[in-house]
């Protein structure tokens, strides 16, 4: 058991180092969210209306965005990229090796998402003079749940026999659609947009972070489906690259 745990932490450390070497990923996950938060809430600066409760409502969407982007681009795309490079086929032997790899990659992505969220909260609460400790207490526990749910469900994408380029396009389209419908709900009261967001993981996570509860039966069903998809992906994950199966 000690050997397995030690192997998981060594691999996790390597995966974290590999991910933080990507400057573009760091920009979208580390710098873009606080900058966007500042620009979209600039009218609240110096008004005295900010509070941990106000901050929780405003920051929930950005933290949900962080969890979603890390799960898709920092986790799912890394798995597909390693598969298509031949890494998984060369170094994973049997179910034990696959489980070791998945646990390490899951832990690495989760730790990175937590670090990104803490940095985001620290920067934005400092700018808006909101109590840092209170904000962390309000937001981090539900963020842990959201992040784990997103990362776990993202394993499902490893089931598809697609190249890294096709996977990148597919994931980008999914991510963009989630963003569009989620942002549209803030600017519009159109019924069908609100209903679609009952199934939108980004909107579900935002509501959960804001209120620590799911808002509808549809949202509960969508969260359950994400859990099931993650289980299916963990069992059926493909380790052979597409070119090797053609």
mmCIF file of C-alpha atoms in Angstrom:
data_model
loop_
_atom_site.group_PDB
_atom_site.id
_atom_site.type_symbol
_atom_site.label_atom_id
_atom_site.label_comp_id
_atom_site.label_asym_id
_atom_site.label_seq_id
_atom_site.Cartn_x
_atom_site.Cartn_y
_atom_site.Cartn_z
ATOM 1 C CA UNK A 1 0.000 0.000 0.000
ATOM 2 C CA UNK A 2 2.828 2.419 0.867
ATOM 3 C CA UNK A 3 4.455 1.697 -2.487
ATOM 4 C CA UNK A 4 1.197 2.426 -4.334
ATOM 5 C CA UNK A 5 0.610 5.677 -2.432
ATOM 6 C CA UNK A 6 4.205 6.739 -3.030
ATOM 7 C CA UNK A 7 3.874 6.006 -6.745
ATOM 8 C CA UNK A 8 0.651 8.027 -6.948
ATOM 9 C CA UNK A 9 2.239 11.068 -5.331
ATOM 10 C CA UNK A 10 5.377 10.860 -7.497
ATOM 11 C CA UNK A 11 3.305 10.661 -10.653
ATOM 12 C CA UNK A 12 1.026 13.445 -9.421
ATOM 13 C CA UNK A 13 4.028 15.689 -8.897
ATOM 14 C CA UNK A 14 5.280 14.990 -12.432
ATOM 15 C CA UNK A 15 1.843 15.639 -13.950
ATOM 16 C CA UNK A 16 1.519 18.946 -12.081
ATOM 17 C CA UNK A 17 4.940 20.096 -13.271
ATOM 18 C CA UNK A 18 4.035 19.149 -16.840
ATOM 19 C CA UNK A 19 0.763 21.081 -16.763
ATOM 20 C CA UNK A 20 2.158 24.284 -15.263
ATOM 21 C CA UNK A 21 4.745 24.420 -18.054
ATOM 22 C CA UNK A 22 1.945 25.230 -20.510
ATOM 23 C CA UNK A 23 1.790 29.071 -20.640
ATOM 24 C CA UNK A 24 -1.502 29.194 -22.555
ATOM 25 C CA UNK A 25 -3.239 26.915 -20.047
ATOM 26 C CA UNK A 26 -1.896 29.010 -17.188
ATOM 27 C CA UNK A 27 -3.264 32.163 -18.786
ATOM 28 C CA UNK A 28 -6.799 30.835 -19.238
ATOM 29 C CA UNK A 29 -6.927 29.154 -15.827
ATOM 30 C CA UNK A 30 -4.848 31.486 -13.671
ATOM 31 C CA UNK A 31 -4.876 35.011 -15.118
ATOM 32 C CA UNK A 32 -8.006 35.321 -17.257
ATOM 33 C CA UNK A 33 -10.644 34.647 -14.525
ATOM 34 C CA UNK A 34 -9.515 37.371 -12.057
ATOM 35 C CA UNK A 35 -9.005 39.863 -14.898
ATOM 36 C CA UNK A 36 -12.484 39.149 -16.247
ATOM 37 C CA UNK A 37 -13.960 39.407 -12.757
ATOM 38 C CA UNK A 38 -12.326 42.809 -12.294
ATOM 39 C CA UNK A 39 -13.564 44.217 -15.607
ATOM 40 C CA UNK A 40 -17.136 42.951 -15.215
ATOM 41 C CA UNK A 41 -17.464 44.140 -11.620
ATOM 42 C CA UNK A 42 -15.437 47.331 -11.860
ATOM 43 C CA UNK A 43 -18.476 49.447 -10.928
ATOM 44 C CA UNK A 44 -18.470 47.859 -7.448
ATOM 45 C CA UNK A 45 -14.963 49.086 -6.609
ATOM 46 C CA UNK A 46 -14.937 51.511 -3.704
ATOM 47 C CA UNK A 47 -18.731 51.468 -3.293
ATOM 48 C CA UNK A 48 -18.824 49.726 0.085
ATOM 49 C CA UNK A 49 -21.419 47.214 -1.134
ATOM 50 C CA UNK A 50 -18.986 44.305 -1.248
ATOM 51 C CA UNK A 51 -19.252 41.571 1.371
ATOM 52 C CA UNK A 52 -18.449 37.846 1.568
ATOM 53 C CA UNK A 53 -22.069 37.073 0.638
ATOM 54 C CA UNK A 54 -21.978 39.483 -2.310
ATOM 55 C CA UNK A 55 -18.639 38.042 -3.330
ATOM 56 C CA UNK A 56 -19.935 34.461 -3.185
ATOM 57 C CA UNK A 57 -22.727 35.300 -5.617
ATOM 58 C CA UNK A 58 -20.378 37.102 -7.994
ATOM 59 C CA UNK A 59 -17.480 34.611 -7.851
ATOM 60 C CA UNK A 60 -19.500 31.402 -8.230
ATOM 61 C CA UNK A 61 -19.591 31.540 -12.026
ATOM 62 C CA UNK A 62 -15.850 32.197 -12.321
ATOM 63 C CA UNK A 63 -14.955 29.330 -10.003
ATOM 64 C CA UNK A 64 -17.295 27.040 -11.949
ATOM 65 C CA UNK A 65 -15.526 28.145 -15.128
ATOM 66 C CA UNK A 66 -12.186 27.300 -13.506
ATOM 67 C CA UNK A 67 -13.312 23.818 -12.498
ATOM 68 C CA UNK A 68 -14.756 23.139 -15.952
ATOM 69 C CA UNK A 69 -11.723 24.397 -17.888
ATOM 70 C CA UNK A 70 -9.288 22.357 -15.777
ATOM 71 C CA UNK A 71 -11.405 19.211 -16.140
ATOM 72 C CA UNK A 72 -11.682 19.523 -19.924
ATOM 73 C CA UNK A 73 -8.359 21.020 -20.982
ATOM 74 C CA UNK A 74 -6.126 20.111 -18.031
ATOM 75 C CA UNK A 75 -7.439 16.580 -17.547
ATOM 76 C CA UNK A 76 -9.411 15.083 -20.448
ATOM 77 C CA UNK A 77 -7.221 16.574 -23.172
ATOM 78 C CA UNK A 78 -4.050 15.476 -21.364
ATOM 79 C CA UNK A 79 -5.311 11.892 -21.193
ATOM 80 C CA UNK A 80 -6.198 11.891 -24.899
ATOM 81 C CA UNK A 81 -2.896 13.531 -25.780
ATOM 82 C CA UNK A 82 -0.905 10.925 -23.869
ATOM 83 C CA UNK A 83 -2.948 8.158 -25.467
ATOM 84 C CA UNK A 84 -2.391 9.450 -28.996
ATOM 85 C CA UNK A 85 1.336 9.937 -28.380
ATOM 86 C CA UNK A 86 1.605 6.251 -27.478
ATOM 87 C CA UNK A 87 2.490 6.972 -23.835
ATOM 88 C CA UNK A 88 -0.425 5.021 -22.352
ATOM 89 C CA UNK A 89 0.106 1.973 -24.559
ATOM 90 C CA UNK A 90 3.824 1.905 -23.731
ATOM 91 C CA UNK A 91 3.700 2.460 -19.971
ATOM 92 C CA UNK A 92 0.324 1.198 -18.735
ATOM 93 C CA UNK A 93 0.232 -2.528 -18.092
ATOM 94 C CA UNK A 94 -3.101 -3.986 -17.006
ATOM 95 C CA UNK A 95 -5.842 -2.515 -14.828
ATOM 96 C CA UNK A 96 -3.467 -1.756 -11.964
ATOM 97 C CA UNK A 97 -1.365 0.493 -14.178
ATOM 98 C CA UNK A 98 -4.444 2.203 -15.611
ATOM 99 C CA UNK A 99 -5.864 2.844 -12.145
ATOM 100 C CA UNK A 100 -2.524 4.222 -10.942
ATOM 101 C CA UNK A 101 -2.360 6.582 -13.897
ATOM 102 C CA UNK A 102 -5.973 7.736 -13.478
ATOM 103 C CA UNK A 103 -5.618 8.329 -9.732
ATOM 104 C CA UNK A 104 -2.457 10.367 -10.255
ATOM 105 C CA UNK A 105 -3.932 12.423 -13.077
ATOM 106 C CA UNK A 106 -7.159 13.003 -11.132
ATOM 107 C CA UNK A 107 -5.233 14.152 -8.079
ATOM 108 C CA UNK A 108 -2.948 16.417 -10.126
ATOM 109 C CA UNK A 109 -5.861 18.129 -11.870
ATOM 110 C CA UNK A 110 -7.820 18.489 -8.636
ATOM 111 C CA UNK A 111 -4.864 20.039 -6.788
ATOM 112 C CA UNK A 112 -4.241 22.453 -9.648
ATOM 113 C CA UNK A 113 -7.892 23.518 -9.712
ATOM 114 C CA UNK A 114 -7.771 24.152 -5.966
ATOM 115 C CA UNK A 115 -4.592 26.208 -6.298
ATOM 116 C CA UNK A 116 -6.106 28.229 -9.152
ATOM 117 C CA UNK A 117 -9.270 28.844 -7.121
ATOM 118 C CA UNK A 118 -7.339 30.000 -4.050
ATOM 119 C CA UNK A 119 -5.239 32.369 -6.164
ATOM 120 C CA UNK A 120 -8.404 33.702 -7.818
ATOM 121 C CA UNK A 121 -10.099 34.263 -4.446
ATOM 122 C CA UNK A 122 -6.976 35.856 -2.959
ATOM 123 C CA UNK A 123 -6.554 38.318 -5.860
ATOM 124 C CA UNK A 124 -10.198 39.327 -6.198
ATOM 125 C CA UNK A 125 -10.972 39.611 -2.476
ATOM 126 C CA UNK A 126 -7.895 41.804 -2.032
ATOM 127 C CA UNK A 127 -8.983 44.113 -4.849
ATOM 128 C CA UNK A 128 -12.581 44.354 -3.597
ATOM 129 C CA UNK A 129 -11.625 44.467 0.110
ATOM 130 C CA UNK A 130 -13.613 41.353 1.000
ATOM 131 C CA UNK A 131 -12.683 39.141 3.932
ATOM 132 C CA UNK A 132 -10.423 36.446 2.472
ATOM 133 C CA UNK A 133 -10.880 33.780 5.141
ATOM 134 C CA UNK A 134 -14.668 34.124 5.162
ATOM 135 C CA UNK A 135 -14.791 33.882 1.363
ATOM 136 C CA UNK A 136 -12.626 30.755 1.352
ATOM 137 C CA UNK A 137 -14.859 29.121 3.978
ATOM 138 C CA UNK A 138 -17.964 29.934 1.927
ATOM 139 C CA UNK A 139 -16.655 28.857 -1.467
ATOM 140 C CA UNK A 140 -13.956 26.198 -1.195
ATOM 141 C CA UNK A 141 -15.994 23.270 0.269
ATOM 142 C CA UNK A 142 -18.636 23.338 -2.512
ATOM 143 C CA UNK A 143 -15.878 24.039 -5.040
ATOM 144 C CA UNK A 144 -14.166 20.788 -4.016
ATOM 145 C CA UNK A 145 -17.346 18.867 -4.864
ATOM 146 C CA UNK A 146 -17.830 20.654 -8.190
ATOM 147 C CA UNK A 147 -14.205 20.170 -9.201
ATOM 148 C CA UNK A 148 -14.199 16.455 -8.364
ATOM 149 C CA UNK A 149 -17.490 15.957 -10.232
ATOM 150 C CA UNK A 150 -16.226 17.728 -13.353
ATOM 151 C CA UNK A 151 -12.836 15.982 -13.414
ATOM 152 C CA UNK A 152 -14.367 12.574 -12.763
ATOM 153 C CA UNK A 153 -16.974 12.949 -15.516
ATOM 154 C CA UNK A 154 -14.314 14.148 -17.988
ATOM 155 C CA UNK A 155 -12.840 10.614 -18.020
ATOM 156 C CA UNK A 156 -15.724 9.739 -20.337
ATOM 157 C CA UNK A 157 -14.058 11.615 -23.206
ATOM 158 C CA UNK A 158 -11.206 9.091 -23.182
ATOM 159 C CA UNK A 159 -13.628 6.434 -24.420
ATOM 160 C CA UNK A 160 -13.984 7.990 -27.877
ATOM 161 C CA UNK A 161 -11.546 6.752 -30.565
ATOM 162 C CA UNK A 162 -10.630 10.232 -31.827
ATOM 163 C CA UNK A 163 -7.345 11.977 -32.532
ATOM 164 C CA UNK A 164 -5.990 14.727 -30.310
ATOM 165 C CA UNK A 165 -6.824 17.373 -32.931
ATOM 166 C CA UNK A 166 -10.420 16.190 -33.274
ATOM 167 C CA UNK A 167 -10.765 15.909 -29.505
ATOM 168 C CA UNK A 168 -9.495 19.460 -29.077
ATOM 169 C CA UNK A 169 -12.093 20.766 -31.533
ATOM 170 C CA UNK A 170 -14.860 18.705 -29.927
ATOM 171 C CA UNK A 171 -13.994 19.816 -26.388
ATOM 172 C CA UNK A 172 -13.664 23.453 -27.455
ATOM 173 C CA UNK A 173 -17.132 23.373 -29.027
ATOM 174 C CA UNK A 174 -18.682 21.805 -25.913
ATOM 175 C CA UNK A 175 -16.931 24.291 -23.642
ATOM 176 C CA UNK A 176 -17.965 27.264 -25.775
ATOM 177 C CA UNK A 177 -21.610 26.148 -25.918
ATOM 178 C CA UNK A 178 -21.719 25.808 -22.136
ATOM 179 C CA UNK A 179 -20.272 29.310 -21.779
ATOM 180 C CA UNK A 180 -22.713 30.818 -24.289
ATOM 181 C CA UNK A 181 -25.842 29.368 -22.691
ATOM 182 C CA UNK A 182 -24.632 30.166 -19.187
ATOM 183 C CA UNK A 183 -23.828 33.805 -20.015
ATOM 184 C CA UNK A 184 -27.074 34.147 -21.989
ATOM 185 C CA UNK A 185 -29.041 33.258 -18.855
ATOM 186 C CA UNK A 186 -27.575 36.327 -17.109
ATOM 187 C CA UNK A 187 -28.714 38.643 -19.903
ATOM 188 C CA UNK A 188 -32.019 37.100 -20.935
ATOM 189 C CA UNK A 189 -35.191 35.626 -19.446
ATOM 190 C CA UNK A 190 -36.016 33.459 -22.455
ATOM 191 C CA UNK A 191 -37.671 30.283 -21.204
ATOM 192 C CA UNK A 192 -35.867 27.774 -23.395
ATOM 193 C CA UNK A 193 -32.444 29.178 -22.423
ATOM 194 C CA UNK A 194 -33.295 28.866 -18.747
ATOM 195 C CA UNK A 195 -34.508 25.308 -19.290
ATOM 196 C CA UNK A 196 -31.368 24.317 -21.229
ATOM 197 C CA UNK A 197 -29.263 25.631 -18.368
ATOM 198 C CA UNK A 198 -30.941 23.142 -16.046
ATOM 199 C CA UNK A 199 -28.766 20.585 -17.894
ATOM 200 C CA UNK A 200 -25.726 22.840 -18.383
ATOM 201 C CA UNK A 201 -22.931 21.662 -16.036
ATOM 202 C CA UNK A 202 -21.531 25.203 -15.834
ATOM 203 C CA UNK A 203 -24.881 26.657 -14.741
ATOM 204 C CA UNK A 204 -25.522 23.772 -12.353
ATOM 205 C CA UNK A 205 -22.140 24.323 -10.694
ATOM 206 C CA UNK A 206 -22.742 28.076 -10.463
ATOM 207 C CA UNK A 207 -26.073 27.550 -8.714
ATOM 208 C CA UNK A 208 -24.535 24.997 -6.372
ATOM 209 C CA UNK A 209 -21.648 27.286 -5.417
ATOM 210 C CA UNK A 210 -24.086 30.159 -4.855
ATOM 211 C CA UNK A 211 -26.622 28.256 -2.764
ATOM 212 C CA UNK A 212 -24.991 24.904 -1.892
ATOM 213 C CA UNK A 213 -27.946 23.057 -3.377
ATOM 214 C CA UNK A 214 -29.197 21.888 -6.742
ATOM 215 C CA UNK A 215 -32.083 23.967 -8.029
ATOM 216 C CA UNK A 216 -34.159 21.386 -9.916
ATOM 217 C CA UNK A 217 -34.782 17.723 -10.588
ATOM 218 C CA UNK A 218 -33.149 18.243 -13.992
ATOM 219 C CA UNK A 219 -29.967 19.525 -12.325
ATOM 220 C CA UNK A 220 -29.846 16.572 -9.949
ATOM 221 C CA UNK A 221 -30.334 14.241 -12.909
ATOM 222 C CA UNK A 222 -27.579 15.966 -14.888
ATOM 223 C CA UNK A 223 -25.146 15.686 -11.955
ATOM 224 C CA UNK A 224 -26.004 12.002 -11.573
ATOM 225 C CA UNK A 225 -25.398 11.421 -15.282
ATOM 226 C CA UNK A 226 -21.961 13.057 -14.970
ATOM 227 C CA UNK A 227 -21.070 10.631 -12.181
ATOM 228 C CA UNK A 228 -22.225 7.661 -14.247
ATOM 229 C CA UNK A 229 -20.316 8.835 -17.319
ATOM 230 C CA UNK A 230 -17.150 9.085 -15.218
ATOM 231 C CA UNK A 231 -17.608 5.498 -13.978
ATOM 232 C CA UNK A 232 -18.145 4.274 -17.526
ATOM 233 C CA UNK A 233 -15.102 6.175 -18.744
ATOM 234 C CA UNK A 234 -12.882 4.768 -15.980
ATOM 235 C CA UNK A 235 -13.892 1.229 -16.950
ATOM 236 C CA UNK A 236 -13.809 1.618 -20.740
ATOM 237 C CA UNK A 237 -10.904 4.080 -21.133
ATOM 238 C CA UNK A 238 -8.919 3.297 -24.273
ATOM 239 C CA UNK A 239 -5.137 3.250 -24.055
ATOM 240 C CA UNK A 240 -4.283 2.457 -27.679
ATOM 241 C CA UNK A 241 -3.897 5.462 -30.009
ATOM 242 C CA UNK A 242 -6.276 5.840 -32.922
ATOM 243 C CA UNK A 243 -3.532 5.354 -35.506
ATOM 244 C CA UNK A 244 -2.638 2.010 -33.919
ATOM 245 C CA UNK A 245 -6.208 0.751 -34.281
ATOM 246 C CA UNK A 246 -6.604 1.712 -37.947
#
